[in-house]
Amino acid sequence: MNGRELVRSVKVFGTVQGLRAARSAWRGRRMDAWGLPPRGAERARVPGAVVGAEPLPGGGVVRFARSELRVRVAVGGSVFWGWDGAGPEPSYALADAPPEADTRAQLEPDKDGGWRVVSERVTVAVSRHGAVEVRTPGGIVLRRDLPPRWWEPVGGGPARWLQRTEVSADARFFGLGGRSSGPRLRDGTYRLWNTDPRGSFGPGDDPLYITMPVQLVVADAGTHLAFHDNSWEGRVTLREGEEGAGSGHDRPGTVELRAAGGPLRCWVIVGTPARVLRGWTALTGAPVLPPSWALGAQHARWGFGSEREVRRVVAGYRERGLPLAALHLDIDHYDGHRVFTVDRTRFPDIPVLAKELRADGVRLVSIVDPAVKAEPGYAVYDSGSAVGAFVRDSRGREVRGEVWPGECAYPDFTDPRVREWWGGLYEERLAQGFSGVWHDMNEPVSFAPFGDMTLPRSARHALEGRGGDHREAHNVYALEMARAGYEGLRRLSPRERPFLFSRSGWAGMQRYGGTWSGDVSTGWPGLRASLSLVLGLGLCGVPYSGPDVGGFDGSPSPELFLRWFQLGAYLPLFRTHAAIGAGRREPWEFGPQVLGHAKAAMLERERLRPYFVTLAHLARLTGAPYVRPVWWGAPGDRALRDCEDAFLLGDALLVAPVLERGADRRAVRLPRGRWYDTVTGMVYEGPGQVLLDAPLSRIPVLARAGAVIPVRGEDGGTELEVWPPVAGRTGTGLVVEDSGEAAARPEVERYTSRLVGDRVVVERVTEAGVVRAVRPVRVRGLAAQS
């Protein structure tokens, strides 16, 4: 470390903490210098020519001169391939054992000395030099993975590798976790290393808190998802293709994936977007179902400071008739920032506070950070030390980092014993009356004046008994922390559905909870990045997410706050939040006009609560995200693939948020079909682009013709809101009521709508046949229809 880096550390973190952070970073560099010897000379490898093959159920092993490739098509159509003996397990992404092989699919010789596996939904062809093609049943190539390259240290150690892929010239890329520049990923390099961006971020910042080696590729020929199951640091370079305008000289799109170690293995799932996400969910686990109250409005602030301020804010919501479901306490309610403690001076009786708020329908949610203050006499640290819970270096010494409490140790969540110990600590949070938790700082973070703010890469981890270092454990650290918390809450309160969301994570994190944007910057670019993150994460299998409404780090203008609030009202996690000194986020702080319009958005959210509950259940059953890109039902529509400023909420609603200062009208690209403006009732026909009014009081929301939407009626019960279908066609809708019980199996009610003369008929489809709908029905848009 040089003097400039030291000065920067002091400026960023303060004099004492800055010096400690600099010292911690210096220690980490020394650990890596000792624990990670230089790679030295390397030997380059390629597979070489094919020399034979061994058929196995669903595929087989193709052997090359210098490597071998295992290929298997599973029941359901997902494809697995792995080089150099890599199999599907062990894996942090997979929910259970890998899916069974499709015994109908056989490895057979192909042309030019290659091999292939033909199944009902996909064909996999392996060339004689190791290229792997995934084709549709009609023979169209969706992706072509070229023969990989390895670089192995001559003296031993993990091999780094490179995999290049070609896709069709018209393909568009999505996914890779939470990316602020999406949801469509342009040409560029994206890093695979979960990262705290050192403060707030905007659309140009990469990487962020959640990175995943999950690519969703959408092209005319079809949609496919590719997941490279490798948690090591990597980089993905994307380049969209270019069509030859009929000349036949198309330039394919390309993907270049580099990994610093670990296995080279991949899963590919093909089909419609809905089928792809269903297959991804079957592979990595169904999204956990949030409690129904977690689909309401939530309020957070770093710096409430006292129980008195919490009560004042909650009373402000109640007095103004604003529905509030939860209030979140940040690290300032801890005693000295130490996790699983309470500052008794400022928060003398949180259990009583929680009981009072719950009586008013408001739940308390607590932040939980992974870093444990390394202080003998502190109960959490002492109990963790007793079970050997903390990460150690290559010499067996406890790894320390600098975080909010000061010098901290880090639990090794890749150890099952540690997860069980950590999960038991949540009993203290439940005893305090908290109804849920949000995990923060779990990339994990260790303050540093330079480089990554994380643990030394040489730090040792259990990795489920296999042993390894932080290079492999880093990206799954937050995933396993979420697992520990979720499983602990399930054990401690088996009749309650756990509510947990996390700033960081990895593939499969939906099994334990959701996520939020992290510290998105306050500004119009931050507003746009909020939507990108939610859409991108949904396409990676994480349906429950949302931003810090208003941004994290600054004071939004009344207009910006309102537009952000209106967007948030249609996202799964609807939460305001801000840092200390960033200004308040209570709607009444922005003047009576903003308050009135924000209240309207909140009341509409409450009216749509049964629809959000239904979407939550459907996400668990099918993997389909609540928030979907507008091309979801028509991936072949190229104009829709390029639309990034609107989204579908389920199948029924199209939401077009205002993302620019001063806009009171905006263009909206419509999918095919008839659409109704839910406020004016005006009718629009898609596909095509329309110009809609977007006054400060609302953002445009359109309903699909024929949609049957469950909404909350004036009596509090669920009623059906129906928009007339096109003559001669039928509409559909689903309703799932939430029993609130953790183990209850949901009943999915199916409804159809049809136009009979000038009347809309709504019927329920049951196993016994079609019957008249017994729920109250309210038809909207008939006047416009006529």
Coordinates of N, CA, C and O in Angstrom, one line a residue, residues 673-676 683-685 703-709 721-733 751-763 777-786:
G673 N -52.3 -8.0 -29.9 CA -53.6 -8.1 -29.2 C -54.2 -6.8 -28.8 O -53.7 -5.7 -29.2
R674 N -55.3 -6.8 -28.2 CA -56.0 -5.6 -27.8 C -55.7 -5.3 -26.3 O -55.6 -6.2 -25.5
W675 N -55.5 -4.0 -26.1 CA -55.1 -3.5 -24.7 C -56.0 -2.4 -24.3 O -56.3 -1.5 -25.1
Y676 N -56.3 -2.3 -23.0 CA -57.2 -1.3 -22.5 C -56.4 -0.4 -21.5 O -55.7 -1.0 -20.6
V683 N -59.0 2.0 -26.0 CA -58.5 0.7 -26.5 C -57.4 0.9 -27.5 O -57.4 1.9 -28.3
Y684 N -56.4 0.0 -27.4 CA -55.3 0.1 -28.3 C -55.0 -1.3 -28.9 O -55.2 -2.3 -28.2
E685 N -54.6 -1.3 -30.2 CA -54.3 -2.6 -30.8 C -52.8 -2.8 -31.1 O -52.1 -1.9 -31.5
A703 N -54.4 -3.2 -19.6 CA -54.9 -4.5 -19.3 C -55.1 -5.3 -20.6 O -55.6 -4.7 -21.6
R704 N -54.7 -6.5 -20.7 CA -54.9 -7.3 -21.9 C -56.4 -7.7 -22.1 O -57.1 -8.0 -21.1
A705 N -56.9 -7.6 -23.3 CA -58.3 -8.0 -23.6 C -58.5 -9.4 -23.1 O -57.8 -10.3 -23.4
G706 N -59.6 -9.6 -22.4 CA -60.0 -10.9 -21.9 C -59.4 -11.3 -20.6 O -59.8 -12.3 -20.0
A707 N -58.6 -10.4 -20.0 CA -57.9 -10.7 -18.7 C -58.9 -10.8 -17.6 O -59.9 -10.0 -17.5
V708 N -58.8 -11.8 -16.8 CA -59.5 -12.0 -15.5 C -58.5 -11.8 -14.4 O -57.7 -12.7 -14.2
I709 N -58.7 -10.7 -13.7 CA -57.7 -10.3 -12.7 C -58.3 -10.3 -11.3 O -59.3 -9.7 -11.0
E721 N -61.9 -8.8 -11.7 CA -62.0 -7.7 -12.6 C -61.7 -8.2 -14.0 O -60.7 -8.8 -14.3
V722 N -62.6 -7.9 -14.9 CA -62.6 -8.6 -16.2 C -62.6 -7.5 -17.3 O -63.4 -6.5 -17.2
W723 N -61.7 -7.6 -18.3 CA -61.6 -6.7 -19.4 C -62.1 -7.5 -20.7 O -61.7 -8.6 -20.9
P724 N -63.1 -6.9 -21.4 CA -63.7 -7.7 -22.5 C -62.8 -8.3 -23.5 O -61.8 -7.6 -23.9
P725 N -63.0 -9.5 -23.8 CA -62.2 -10.1 -24.9 C -62.6 -9.7 -26.2 O -63.7 -9.1 -26.4
V726 N -61.8 -9.9 -27.2 CA -62.1 -9.6 -28.6 C -63.2 -10.6 -29.0 O -63.2 -11.8 -28.6
A727 N -64.2 -10.1 -29.8 CA -65.3 -11.0 -30.2 C -64.7 -12.2 -30.9 O -63.8 -12.1 -31.8
G728 N -65.3 -13.4 -30.5 CA -64.9 -14.6 -31.1 C -63.7 -15.3 -30.5 O -63.3 -16.4 -30.8
R729 N -63.1 -14.6 -29.5 CA -62.0 -15.1 -28.7 C -62.3 -15.2 -27.2 O -63.2 -14.5 -26.8
T730 N -61.5 -16.0 -26.5 CA -61.7 -16.1 -25.1 C -60.5 -15.5 -24.3 O -59.4 -15.5 -24.9
G731 N -60.8 -15.1 -23.1 CA -59.7 -14.6 -22.2 C -59.6 -15.6 -21.1 O -60.4 -16.5 -20.9
T732 N -58.5 -15.4 -20.3 CA -58.2 -16.3 -19.2 C -57.7 -15.5 -18.0 O -57.3 -14.4 -18.1
G733 N -57.7 -16.2 -16.9 CA -57.2 -15.7 -15.7 C -57.1 -16.7 -14.6 O -57.8 -17.7 -14.6
Y751 N -60.2 -19.4 -14.7 CA -61.4 -18.7 -15.2 C -61.2 -18.4 -16.7 O -60.1 -18.2 -17.2
T752 N -62.3 -18.3 -17.4 CA -62.3 -17.9 -18.8 C -63.3 -16.8 -19.0 O -64.3 -16.7 -18.2
S753 N -63.1 -15.9 -20.0 CA -64.1 -14.9 -20.3 C -64.4 -14.9 -21.8 O -63.5 -15.3 -22.6
R754 N -65.6 -14.7 -22.1 CA -66.0 -14.6 -23.5 C -67.1 -13.6 -23.7 O -67.8 -13.2 -22.8
L755 N -67.2 -13.1 -24.9 CA -68.2 -12.0 -25.3 C -69.4 -12.7 -25.9 O -69.3 -13.4 -26.9
V756 N -70.5 -12.5 -25.3 CA -71.8 -13.0 -25.8 C -72.7 -11.8 -26.1 O -73.3 -11.2 -25.1
G757 N -72.8 -11.4 -27.3 CA -73.5 -10.2 -27.7 C -72.8 -9.0 -27.1 O -71.6 -8.8 -27.4
D758 N -73.5 -8.2 -26.2 CA -72.8 -7.1 -25.6 C -72.5 -7.4 -24.1 O -72.3 -6.5 -23.3
R759 N -72.5 -8.7 -23.8 CA -72.3 -9.1 -22.4 C -71.1 -10.0 -22.3 O -70.8 -10.8 -23.2
V760 N -70.3 -9.8 -21.2 CA -69.1 -10.6 -20.9 C -69.5 -11.7 -19.9 O -70.0 -11.4 -18.9
V761 N -69.3 -12.9 -20.3 CA -69.6 -14.1 -19.5 C -68.3 -14.6 -18.9 O -67.3 -14.9 -19.7
V762 N -68.2 -14.8 -17.6 CA -67.0 -15.3 -16.9 C -67.4 -16.7 -16.3 O -68.4 -16.8 -15.6
E763 N -66.6 -17.7 -16.6 CA -66.9 -19.0 -16.1 C -65.6 -19.6 -15.5 O -64.5 -19.3 -15.9
V777 N -68.0 -10.4 -9.9 CA -67.4 -10.1 -11.1 C -67.7 -8.6 -11.5 O -68.8 -8.2 -11.3
R778 N -66.6 -7.9 -11.8 CA -66.8 -6.5 -12.3 C -66.2 -6.3 -13.6 O -65.0 -6.5 -13.8
V779 N -67.0 -6.0 -14.6 CA -66.5 -5.9 -16.0 C -66.1 -4.4 -16.2 O -66.9 -3.5 -15.9
R780 N -64.9 -4.2 -16.8 CA -64.5 -2.8 -17.1 C -64.2 -2.8 -18.6 O -63.8 -3.8 -19.2
G781 N -64.4 -1.6 -19.2 CA -64.0 -1.4 -20.6 C -65.1 -1.7 -21.6 O -64.8 -1.6 -22.8
L782 N -66.3 -2.1 -21.1 CA -67.4 -2.4 -22.1 C -67.7 -1.2 -22.9 O -68.1 -1.3 -24.1
A783 N -67.7 0.0 -22.3 CA -68.1 1.2 -23.1 C -67.2 1.4 -24.2 O -67.6 1.8 -25.3
A784 N -65.9 1.2 -24.0 CA -64.9 1.4 -25.0 C -65.0 0.3 -26.1 O -64.8 0.5 -27.3
Q785 N -65.4 -0.9 -25.6 CA -65.6 -2.0 -26.5 C -66.7 -1.7 -27.5 O -66.6 -2.0 -28.7
S786 N -67.8 -1.1 -27.1 CA -68.9 -0.8 -28.0 C -68.6 0.4 -28.9 O -69.2 0.5 -29.9

